[in-house]
Coordinates of C-alpha atoms in Angstrom, one line a residue:
Chain Y
M1 CA 134.1 100.5 105.7
R2 CA 132.7 97.1 105.3
G3 CA 131.2 97.6 108.6
S4 CA 129.6 101.4 108.2
L5 CA 128.6 100.2 104.7
F6 CA 126.4 97.4 106.3
R7 CA 125.3 99.6 109.0
K8 CA 124.1 101.7 106.0
N9 CA 122.4 99.3 104.1
L10 CA 121.1 98.1 107.3
V11 CA 119.7 101.4 108.4
T12 CA 118.1 101.5 104.7
T13 CA 116.3 98.3 105.4
L14 CA 114.8 99.2 108.2
L15 CA 113.5 102.8 107.3
L16 CA 111.6 100.7 104.1
A17 CA 110.9 97.9 105.9
P18 CA 107.3 98.7 107.6
A19 CA 106.2 100.4 104.5
A20 CA 107.5 97.6 102.3
L21 CA 105.7 94.9 104.3
W22 CA 102.0 97.0 104.3
L23 CA 102.4 97.8 100.4
V24 CA 102.6 93.8 100.3
I25 CA 100.5 92.7 102.9
F26 CA 97.6 95.2 102.1
L27 CA 97.8 95.6 98.4
V28 CA 99.8 93.2 96.3
L29 CA 98.5 89.9 98.2
P30 CA 94.9 91.3 98.1
F31 CA 95.4 92.1 94.6
I32 CA 96.9 88.5 93.9
A33 CA 94.1 87.4 95.8
I34 CA 91.3 88.9 93.8
A35 CA 93.0 87.7 90.7
I36 CA 92.9 84.3 91.7
F37 CA 89.1 84.6 93.2
S38 CA 88.1 85.8 89.4
V39 CA 88.9 83.0 88.0
G40 CA 87.1 80.6 90.6
E41 CA 83.8 79.3 90.8
R42 CA 81.2 80.7 93.6
A43 CA 80.7 77.9 96.3
P44 CA 76.8 76.9 96.7
E45 CA 76.5 78.8 100.3
G46 CA 78.4 82.0 98.9
G47 CA 81.9 82.8 98.8
Y48 CA 84.6 80.9 96.5
Q49 CA 85.4 77.8 95.3
A50 CA 89.0 77.1 93.7
A51 CA 89.0 76.4 90.3
L52 CA 90.4 77.5 86.9
T53 CA 87.7 78.9 84.7
F54 CA 87.2 82.0 82.6
A55 CA 83.3 81.4 83.3
Q56 CA 83.2 84.7 85.4
Y57 CA 85.0 86.8 82.9
A58 CA 82.4 85.6 80.2
N59 CA 79.7 86.5 82.7
L60 CA 80.8 90.1 82.6
P61 CA 77.8 90.9 80.0
A62 CA 75.2 89.9 83.0
R63 CA 76.2 93.4 84.6
A64 CA 76.0 95.2 81.4
T65 CA 73.9 98.2 82.3
A66 CA 76.4 98.5 85.5
F67 CA 79.4 98.9 83.1
W68 CA 77.1 100.9 80.5
N69 CA 76.5 103.3 83.0
T70 CA 79.8 103.9 84.4
M71 CA 81.5 103.9 80.6
V72 CA 79.1 106.5 79.6
L73 CA 78.4 109.0 82.7
A74 CA 82.1 109.0 83.7
P75 CA 83.8 110.1 80.7
I76 CA 80.7 112.5 80.5
G77 CA 80.9 113.9 84.1
A78 CA 84.9 113.9 83.7
L79 CA 84.3 116.3 80.7
A80 CA 82.0 118.3 82.3
C81 CA 83.9 118.8 85.0
L82 CA 87.1 119.9 83.0
L83 CA 84.6 122.4 80.8
V84 CA 83.8 124.3 84.2
A85 CA 87.3 123.7 85.8
Y86 CA 89.2 124.6 83.2
P87 CA 88.2 128.6 83.4
V88 CA 88.2 128.6 86.8
A89 CA 92.2 127.2 87.3
Y90 CA 93.0 129.7 84.4
Y91 CA 91.4 132.5 86.2
L92 CA 93.4 131.3 89.6
A93 CA 96.6 131.2 87.6
L94 CA 96.7 133.7 85.2
R95 CA 94.0 136.5 86.1
A96 CA 93.9 136.6 89.8
P97 CA 94.9 139.2 91.7
E98 CA 98.2 137.9 93.8
R99 CA 96.9 138.4 97.0
W100 CA 93.9 136.4 96.6
R101 CA 95.2 133.8 94.3
L102 CA 96.3 131.5 97.6
I103 CA 93.4 132.3 99.5
L104 CA 90.7 131.3 96.5
L105 CA 93.2 128.3 95.7
A106 CA 92.6 127.1 99.2
M107 CA 88.7 127.3 98.9
I108 CA 89.1 124.9 96.2
V109 CA 91.2 122.6 98.3
I110 CA 89.2 122.6 101.2
P111 CA 85.9 121.1 99.6
F112 CA 88.7 118.3 98.1
W113 CA 89.4 117.0 101.5
T114 CA 86.0 117.6 103.2
S115 CA 83.5 114.4 103.3
L116 CA 82.1 113.0 99.9
L117 CA 79.6 111.5 101.8
M118 CA 78.8 115.0 103.3
R119 CA 78.7 117.0 100.2
T120 CA 76.5 114.7 97.8
Y121 CA 74.2 114.5 100.7
A122 CA 73.6 118.1 100.4
W123 CA 72.9 117.6 96.9
M124 CA 69.9 115.0 98.0
Y125 CA 68.5 117.8 100.3
I126 CA 68.5 120.1 97.4
L127 CA 67.1 118.0 94.8
G128 CA 64.7 116.0 97.4
G129 CA 61.3 116.3 97.1
R130 CA 61.6 119.7 100.0
G131 CA 64.3 121.0 97.9
I132 CA 64.2 122.7 94.4
P133 CA 61.0 120.9 93.3
A134 CA 59.6 122.5 96.5
L135 CA 60.3 126.0 95.2
L136 CA 59.4 125.6 92.0
A137 CA 56.1 124.1 93.1
Y138 CA 55.4 127.8 94.4
V139 CA 56.0 129.2 91.2
G140 CA 53.5 126.8 89.3
I141 CA 56.1 124.2 88.1
Q142 CA 54.3 121.0 89.5
D143 CA 55.9 117.4 89.4
L144 CA 59.6 118.0 88.6
R145 CA 61.5 115.2 89.6
L146 CA 65.2 116.0 89.8
I147 CA 66.6 113.3 92.4
N148 CA 67.4 109.7 90.8
T149 CA 67.8 111.0 87.4
P150 CA 71.4 110.2 85.3
G151 CA 71.4 114.6 85.4
A152 CA 71.7 114.2 89.3
V153 CA 74.1 112.0 89.3
L154 CA 76.0 113.9 86.6
L155 CA 75.4 117.0 88.9
G156 CA 76.7 115.3 91.9
I157 CA 79.8 114.3 89.9
V158 CA 80.5 117.8 88.8
Y159 CA 80.2 118.9 92.3
G160 CA 82.3 115.8 93.8
Y161 CA 85.2 116.3 91.6
L162 CA 85.7 119.8 90.5
P163 CA 88.4 120.5 92.9
L164 CA 90.4 117.6 91.9
M165 CA 89.8 118.6 88.2
I166 CA 91.2 122.4 89.0
L167 CA 94.3 121.6 90.8
P168 CA 96.4 119.7 88.1
I169 CA 95.2 122.3 85.5
Y170 CA 95.7 125.2 87.7
V171 CA 99.4 123.6 88.1
S172 CA 100.2 123.3 84.9
L173 CA 98.9 126.9 83.9
E174 CA 100.7 128.2 86.7
R175 CA 104.2 127.1 85.4
L176 CA 103.5 128.5 82.0
D177 CA 106.2 130.7 80.9
R178 CA 104.5 134.4 80.7
R179 CA 107.1 135.4 78.2
L180 CA 105.7 132.9 75.5
L181 CA 102.1 134.5 75.7
E182 CA 103.8 138.1 75.1
A183 CA 105.8 136.7 72.3
S184 CA 103.2 135.2 71.0
A185 CA 101.3 138.4 71.0
D186 CA 103.9 140.6 69.8
L187 CA 104.3 138.3 66.6
G188 CA 100.5 139.2 65.7
A189 CA 98.7 136.4 66.8
T190 CA 94.9 137.0 67.8
P191 CA 94.0 136.3 71.8
L192 CA 92.3 133.5 70.7
S193 CA 94.9 132.2 68.6
T194 CA 97.5 132.4 71.3
F195 CA 94.9 130.8 73.6
L196 CA 94.7 128.0 71.5
G197 CA 98.3 127.9 70.5
V198 CA 100.1 128.4 73.9
T199 CA 97.9 128.5 76.6
L200 CA 95.9 125.3 75.9
R201 CA 98.5 123.7 74.2
L202 CA 101.2 123.8 77.3
S203 CA 98.5 123.5 79.8
L204 CA 96.8 120.3 78.2
P205 CA 99.4 117.4 80.5
G206 CA 97.6 119.1 83.3
V207 CA 94.1 118.5 81.8
M208 CA 95.4 114.9 80.9
T209 CA 96.4 114.5 84.6
G210 CA 93.0 115.7 85.8
F211 CA 90.9 114.2 83.0
S212 CA 92.4 110.9 83.8
L213 CA 92.2 111.2 87.7
V214 CA 88.9 111.7 87.7
M215 CA 87.8 109.1 85.3
I216 CA 89.5 106.4 87.3
L217 CA 87.8 107.8 90.6
L218 CA 84.6 108.0 88.6
L219 CA 85.1 104.2 87.8
G220 CA 85.0 103.0 90.9
E221 CA 82.2 105.7 92.3
Y222 CA 79.6 104.2 94.4
L223 CA 78.5 107.0 96.7
I224 CA 77.3 109.5 94.0
P225 CA 74.7 107.4 92.2
T226 CA 73.4 105.6 95.3
L227 CA 72.8 108.9 96.8
L228 CA 71.6 110.7 93.8
G229 CA 70.6 107.8 91.5
G230 CA 68.6 106.1 94.1
G231 CA 69.0 102.8 92.9
K232 CA 68.1 104.1 89.1
V233 CA 71.3 105.1 87.6
F234 CA 73.7 102.5 89.2
F235 CA 77.5 102.5 88.4
I236 CA 80.2 99.4 88.8
G237 CA 81.0 100.2 92.4
N238 CA 77.1 99.2 92.9
A239 CA 77.4 95.9 91.2
L240 CA 80.7 95.3 93.4
V241 CA 78.9 96.3 97.0
D242 CA 75.7 94.2 96.0
L243 CA 78.0 91.1 94.9
F244 CA 80.4 91.4 97.9
L245 CA 78.0 92.1 100.7
Q246 CA 74.6 91.3 99.3
S247 CA 74.6 88.1 97.1
R248 CA 78.2 87.1 98.0
N249 CA 79.2 86.0 94.5
W250 CA 83.0 86.6 95.3
P251 CA 84.4 85.0 92.1
F252 CA 82.2 87.3 89.7
G253 CA 82.8 90.3 92.1
S254 CA 86.8 89.9 91.7
A255 CA 86.2 89.4 88.1
I256 CA 84.4 92.9 87.9
A257 CA 87.3 94.5 90.0
I258 CA 90.2 93.2 87.9
T259 CA 88.1 94.6 85.0
L260 CA 87.7 97.8 86.6
V261 CA 91.5 97.7 87.1
L262 CA 92.5 97.2 84.0
V263 CA 90.2 99.7 82.4
S264 CA 91.7 102.2 84.9
V265 CA 95.2 101.4 83.6
V266 CA 94.1 101.5 80.1
V267 CA 92.9 104.9 81.3
L268 CA 96.1 105.9 82.7
I269 CA 98.2 104.7 80.3
V270 CA 96.6 106.4 77.0
A271 CA 96.5 109.6 79.2
N272 CA 100.1 109.5 79.8
R273 CA 101.0 108.5 76.5
I274 CA 99.2 112.0 75.6
S275 CA 100.9 114.1 78.0
T276 CA 104.2 113.1 77.4
R277 CA 103.9 113.6 73.8
L278 CA 102.5 116.9 74.1
S279 CA 105.1 117.7 76.7
G280 CA 107.1 116.3 79.2
A281 CA 105.4 114.7 82.3
R282 CA 104.5 117.0 85.4
R283 CA 104.0 116.0 88.9
V284 CA 101.0 117.2 90.5
D285 CA 100.4 117.8 94.5
L286 CA 97.2 117.0 95.5
I287 CA 97.8 120.0 98.5
Chain C
M1 CA 85.3 135.0 83.4
R2 CA 85.0 137.0 86.7
A3 CA 81.1 136.0 87.3
F4 CA 81.8 132.3 86.0
V5 CA 84.4 131.9 88.6
L6 CA 82.0 133.3 91.3
A7 CA 79.2 131.4 89.9
V8 CA 81.4 128.2 90.5
F9 CA 82.5 129.3 94.0
A10 CA 78.9 129.5 94.9
F11 CA 78.2 126.2 93.8
L12 CA 81.0 124.9 95.2
Y13 CA 80.0 126.4 99.1
L14 CA 76.0 127.1 99.0
P15 CA 75.3 123.5 99.3
I16 CA 77.3 123.1 102.3
A17 CA 76.2 126.5 103.4
L18 CA 72.6 125.2 103.2
V19 CA 73.7 122.1 105.3
V20 CA 74.9 124.2 107.8
L21 CA 72.2 126.6 108.2
F22 CA 69.2 124.2 108.5
S23 CA 71.1 122.4 110.9
F24 CA 70.5 124.8 113.1
N25 CA 66.8 125.0 112.2
A26 CA 64.2 125.0 115.1
G27 CA 61.5 123.6 112.9
H28 CA 61.4 119.9 112.0
H29 CA 60.7 120.4 108.5
A30 CA 63.9 120.5 106.0
S31 CA 62.0 123.0 103.6
E32 CA 61.6 125.9 105.8
F33 CA 63.8 127.7 108.3
T34 CA 61.8 128.8 111.3
G35 CA 63.9 130.0 114.0
F36 CA 67.6 129.2 115.6
S37 CA 68.0 126.4 117.6
L38 CA 70.8 124.0 119.0
Q39 CA 68.5 121.4 119.4
W40 CA 69.6 118.8 116.9
Y41 CA 73.0 118.9 117.7
G42 CA 71.5 117.9 121.6
K43 CA 69.8 115.2 119.9
A44 CA 72.8 113.9 117.8
L45 CA 75.4 113.9 120.9
S46 CA 72.6 111.9 123.2
N47 CA 72.0 109.6 120.4
P48 CA 74.1 106.3 122.0
F49 CA 74.8 104.8 118.5
L50 CA 76.0 108.0 116.8
V51 CA 78.6 108.5 119.6
E52 CA 79.8 105.2 119.7
A53 CA 80.4 105.5 115.4
L54 CA 82.2 108.7 116.2
K55 CA 84.3 107.1 119.1
N56 CA 85.2 104.4 116.9
S57 CA 86.0 106.7 113.8
L58 CA 88.2 109.2 116.2
F59 CA 90.0 105.9 117.5
I60 CA 90.8 104.5 113.9
A61 CA 91.7 108.0 112.5
T62 CA 94.2 108.5 114.8
T63 CA 95.7 105.3 115.1
S64 CA 95.8 104.9 111.3
A65 CA 97.3 108.9 110.6
L66 CA 100.2 107.9 113.5
L67 CA 100.9 104.7 111.7
A68 CA 100.9 106.2 108.4
A69 CA 103.1 109.6 109.1
L70 CA 105.7 106.8 111.0
C71 CA 105.5 104.6 108.6
G72 CA 105.5 107.2 105.6
T73 CA 108.3 109.3 107.1
A74 CA 110.4 106.3 107.1
A75 CA 109.8 105.1 103.8
A76 CA 110.6 108.7 102.4
L77 CA 113.6 109.1 104.2
G78 CA 114.6 105.5 103.2
L79 CA 113.8 106.1 99.4
Q80 CA 116.4 108.5 99.6
R81 CA 119.2 106.0 100.1
V82 CA 118.5 103.4 97.8
G83 CA 119.2 103.0 93.9
V84 CA 117.1 104.1 90.5
R85 CA 115.1 100.5 90.6
T86 CA 114.1 100.0 94.2
R87 CA 113.0 103.8 94.4
A88 CA 110.7 103.3 90.9
L89 CA 109.3 99.9 92.5
F90 CA 108.2 101.8 95.7
D91 CA 106.7 104.6 93.7
A92 CA 104.8 102.8 91.4
L93 CA 103.1 100.6 94.7
L94 CA 102.5 104.0 96.6
G95 CA 101.1 105.7 93.7
A96 CA 99.0 102.3 93.0
A97 CA 98.0 102.4 96.4
I98 CA 96.9 106.1 95.8
V99 CA 94.9 105.8 92.7
V100 CA 93.3 102.8 92.5
P101 CA 89.8 103.1 93.7
G102 CA 88.5 102.7 97.2
V103 CA 85.9 100.5 96.1
V104 CA 88.8 98.2 94.8
I105 CA 91.1 98.3 97.9
G106 CA 87.9 97.4 100.0
I107 CA 86.9 94.4 98.0
S108 CA 90.8 92.9 97.8
T109 CA 91.4 93.7 101.4
L110 CA 88.6 92.0 102.6
V111 CA 89.2 88.7 100.4
A112 CA 92.4 88.8 101.4
L113 CA 91.7 89.1 105.2
V114 CA 89.2 86.7 105.3
Q115 CA 91.1 84.0 103.2
L116 CA 93.8 85.1 105.8
F117 CA 91.5 84.8 109.0
A118 CA 90.5 81.2 107.5
V119 CA 94.0 79.5 107.9
V120 CA 95.3 81.5 111.0
N121 CA 92.1 80.8 113.3
P122 CA 92.1 76.8 113.0
F123 CA 96.1 76.9 113.6
L124 CA 95.5 79.5 116.4
A125 CA 92.8 77.2 117.8
S126 CA 94.8 74.1 117.6
L127 CA 97.8 75.8 119.3
W128 CA 95.5 77.5 122.2
P129 CA 95.5 75.5 125.5
T130 CA 92.3 76.5 126.7
D131 CA 88.8 76.6 124.8
Q132 CA 88.5 79.8 123.9
P133 CA 91.1 80.8 121.5
P134 CA 91.7 84.4 120.1
R135 CA 89.7 84.7 116.7
L136 CA 91.0 87.3 114.4
S137 CA 88.1 88.9 112.5
L138 CA 87.1 92.1 110.5
G139 CA 86.9 95.5 112.5
Y140 CA 89.3 97.8 114.1
G141 CA 92.3 96.3 112.9
S142 CA 91.1 95.9 109.3
I143 CA 90.0 99.3 108.8
I144 CA 93.2 101.3 110.3
A145 CA 95.5 98.4 108.1
A146 CA 93.2 99.5 105.0
H147 CA 92.9 103.3 105.5
G148 CA 97.4 103.3 106.4
L149 CA 97.8 102.1 102.9
F150 CA 96.5 105.1 101.4
S151 CA 97.4 107.4 104.2
M152 CA 101.0 106.2 104.5
A153 CA 101.6 106.4 100.5
L154 CA 100.1 110.1 100.7
V155 CA 102.5 110.7 104.2
T156 CA 105.4 109.3 101.6
M157 CA 104.7 111.6 99.0
I158 CA 104.5 114.8 100.8
V159 CA 107.5 114.5 102.8
G160 CA 109.4 112.9 100.0
T161 CA 108.9 116.1 98.1
R162 CA 110.0 118.3 101.0
L163 CA 113.2 116.3 101.5
S164 CA 114.2 116.6 97.8
S165 CA 114.0 120.2 98.6
L166 CA 116.0 120.0 101.2
D167 CA 119.5 122.2 101.4
R168 CA 121.9 119.2 101.0
N169 CA 125.0 121.9 102.0
L170 CA 123.5 121.7 105.7
V171 CA 123.3 117.9 105.8
E172 CA 127.0 118.0 104.5
A173 CA 128.1 120.9 106.4
S174 CA 126.7 119.2 109.5
S175 CA 128.9 115.7 108.9
D176 CA 132.1 117.9 108.2
L177 CA 131.9 119.2 111.4
Y178 CA 131.7 115.4 113.0
A179 CA 127.9 115.5 113.9
T180 CA 126.9 112.0 113.9
P181 CA 124.5 111.1 111.5
L182 CA 121.8 110.5 114.3
T183 CA 122.7 114.4 115.5
T184 CA 122.5 115.5 111.9
F185 CA 118.9 113.8 111.3
R186 CA 117.9 115.2 114.5
S187 CA 118.9 118.6 114.2
I188 CA 119.0 119.4 110.7
V189 CA 116.6 117.0 108.9
L190 CA 114.1 116.3 111.2
P191 CA 113.4 120.0 111.9
Q192 CA 113.1 120.9 108.1
I193 CA 110.8 117.7 107.4
M194 CA 108.1 118.3 110.8
P195 CA 105.9 120.6 108.8
A196 CA 105.6 117.9 105.8
V197 CA 104.9 115.1 108.6
I198 CA 102.4 117.1 110.5
A199 CA 100.6 117.7 107.3
G200 CA 100.4 114.2 106.3
F201 CA 99.6 113.3 109.3
L202 CA 96.5 115.7 109.2
L203 CA 95.5 115.0 105.6
A204 CA 95.8 111.1 106.5
F205 CA 93.2 111.7 110.1
T206 CA 91.0 113.5 107.5
F207 CA 91.1 110.8 104.7
S208 CA 90.4 108.1 107.4
F209 CA 87.9 110.1 109.3
D210 CA 85.9 110.7 105.9
D211 CA 86.4 107.8 104.4
F212 CA 83.1 105.7 103.8
I213 CA 84.0 102.8 100.7
V214 CA 86.7 101.0 102.0
A215 CA 85.4 101.0 105.6
F216 CA 82.4 99.8 104.5
F217 CA 84.2 96.7 103.2
V218 CA 86.1 95.9 106.1
A219 CA 84.5 97.3 108.9
G220 CA 82.7 93.7 109.8
A221 CA 80.8 94.3 112.9
Q222 CA 82.3 97.8 113.4
T223 CA 80.5 100.8 112.8
T224 CA 82.4 104.2 111.5
L225 CA 80.6 107.7 111.7
P226 CA 80.3 107.8 107.9
I227 CA 78.6 104.3 107.7
Y228 CA 76.7 105.1 110.6
V229 CA 75.5 108.7 108.3
F230 CA 75.1 106.3 105.2
A231 CA 72.7 104.0 107.1
S232 CA 70.7 106.8 108.4
I233 CA 70.8 108.7 105.3
R234 CA 69.0 105.7 103.8
R235 CA 66.4 105.7 105.8
G236 CA 65.9 109.5 105.1
V237 CA 66.9 113.3 105.5
T238 CA 66.7 114.4 109.4
P239 CA 68.3 117.4 110.6
E240 CA 70.2 115.2 113.0
I241 CA 72.3 114.4 110.3
N242 CA 72.5 118.1 109.0
A243 CA 74.2 118.5 113.0
I244 CA 76.9 116.0 112.4
A245 CA 77.4 116.6 108.9
T246 CA 78.4 120.2 110.4
I247 CA 80.8 119.1 113.1
V248 CA 82.2 116.8 110.8
L249 CA 82.9 119.2 108.1
C250 CA 84.3 121.8 110.3
A251 CA 86.3 119.4 111.5
S252 CA 87.6 118.8 108.2
V253 CA 88.3 122.6 107.2
V254 CA 90.2 123.1 110.3
L255 CA 92.4 120.2 109.9
V256 CA 92.9 120.9 106.5
L257 CA 93.7 124.7 107.1
L258 CA 96.3 123.3 109.6
A259 CA 97.9 121.1 107.3
Q260 CA 98.1 123.7 104.4
W261 CA 99.7 126.1 107.2
Q262 CA 102.1 123.2 108.2
L263 CA 103.2 122.7 104.2
G264 CA 103.4 126.7 104.0
R265 CA 106.1 127.0 107.1
R266 CA 109.7 127.3 106.4
K267 CA 109.2 126.5 102.6
P268 CA 112.4 126.7 101.1
S269 CA 112.5 129.8 99.0
P270 CA 112.9 128.1 95.4

């Protein structure tokens, strides 16, 4: 019996060991490494020099513009995503004909899994000089600049992250107990108050999941501001690429990365609190 | 509402359609479609740098997805056999691997590996008998490992979901009939989770093949397809990129559809 228990534990350990090693070596240790770097100093030739100082954190305001752009455009982008996504999720979950539902859902999932680089590139094409501005020039509107503006970045954000917002909201709406809607109507509620009091309220966990996922990914976004903001609208992600790959100020970059992770954690915790308070937390499958 | 939903679908697909359309453009200019031609595909596929980047991406995506499918499936099976605490710890780490922005994963892996190489390389050199010791550096290995992190977490989640809906009675019946655990696994568990494993592999492949930001940090001197495309986009939009984009988009669509089909197979009725 002892032997079989030992063998059972051995098998469990062997099954979990590769994943555990991978998580420790490529997630936990690297995170500890940048935490250590963030309290270090920049070596004269770039890179890292051991120290224990909070100078890097005190220096964060030097990248205030990147933080400001990110902290303004990420919530606005996530909100814009939400406003577009909600009616779509609502239609898919409650209004779409049964035989169309899966096809439409697949059509939402596919863009999510296709290259963000390629999809953002498509908009460079459309908003760039030979795209919409060229078309508008035909009808007399001259010299309209669309690309490299905050508006273009916002558009790219909505385009890129719309699927990720739709899916969790769809899941929460799909699981909604339809009898509640009937009950609400039977009790004399208007469609609007049924929507506000029942549908919207019960789908809030999905809304919060979608909102926080999109927010967190936006905090680290690099491609959209780079390609559609053209160096004029830069995010924290751009500051990080600059600090690690160009100016090689790794300690300062690490401090920014740690701050970014902390902000993400706060976003997650707040979103989680809100949705557990409103109704039990729900899993969301990304496919 | 129907009109709005229709507009959103148009919004999602028109830009992609435009890229695909212009990849077949005979003319050189992006603004007008002057006729059908495959010339840009020919140009793209005869560009040695691009072909090299494509080969690198295929190799990296295949390797990291295979490793992720193996380790992720093993982890999902192992997590069925551990206590609540170990499970919670794993779930937290796997969740972090999925949710931490790619830019942070890229940076932290870069920093950790560079420090590790700074220690290991002199050590290897001191042990090596000849003058040319092997030197660890950023490249295929680091991209595969960094991509594998996200992919493995993804596979563990997908396979874990399938395992939790597995019919326990079948497993018990099998062991009651004196099947060894290995036989039970091979004939009961494996066939049921296989679609999830395959779907996980396909999605992992798609992720790795499409990823730009993680690879951008840890690629060292290597080039992957997204890194190459990013660099050429910054030099200016050319129809050649439309052709590559179309190939990549088609590949992703096929893989995602395959993954969805696999996940839809043998779904236990709720």
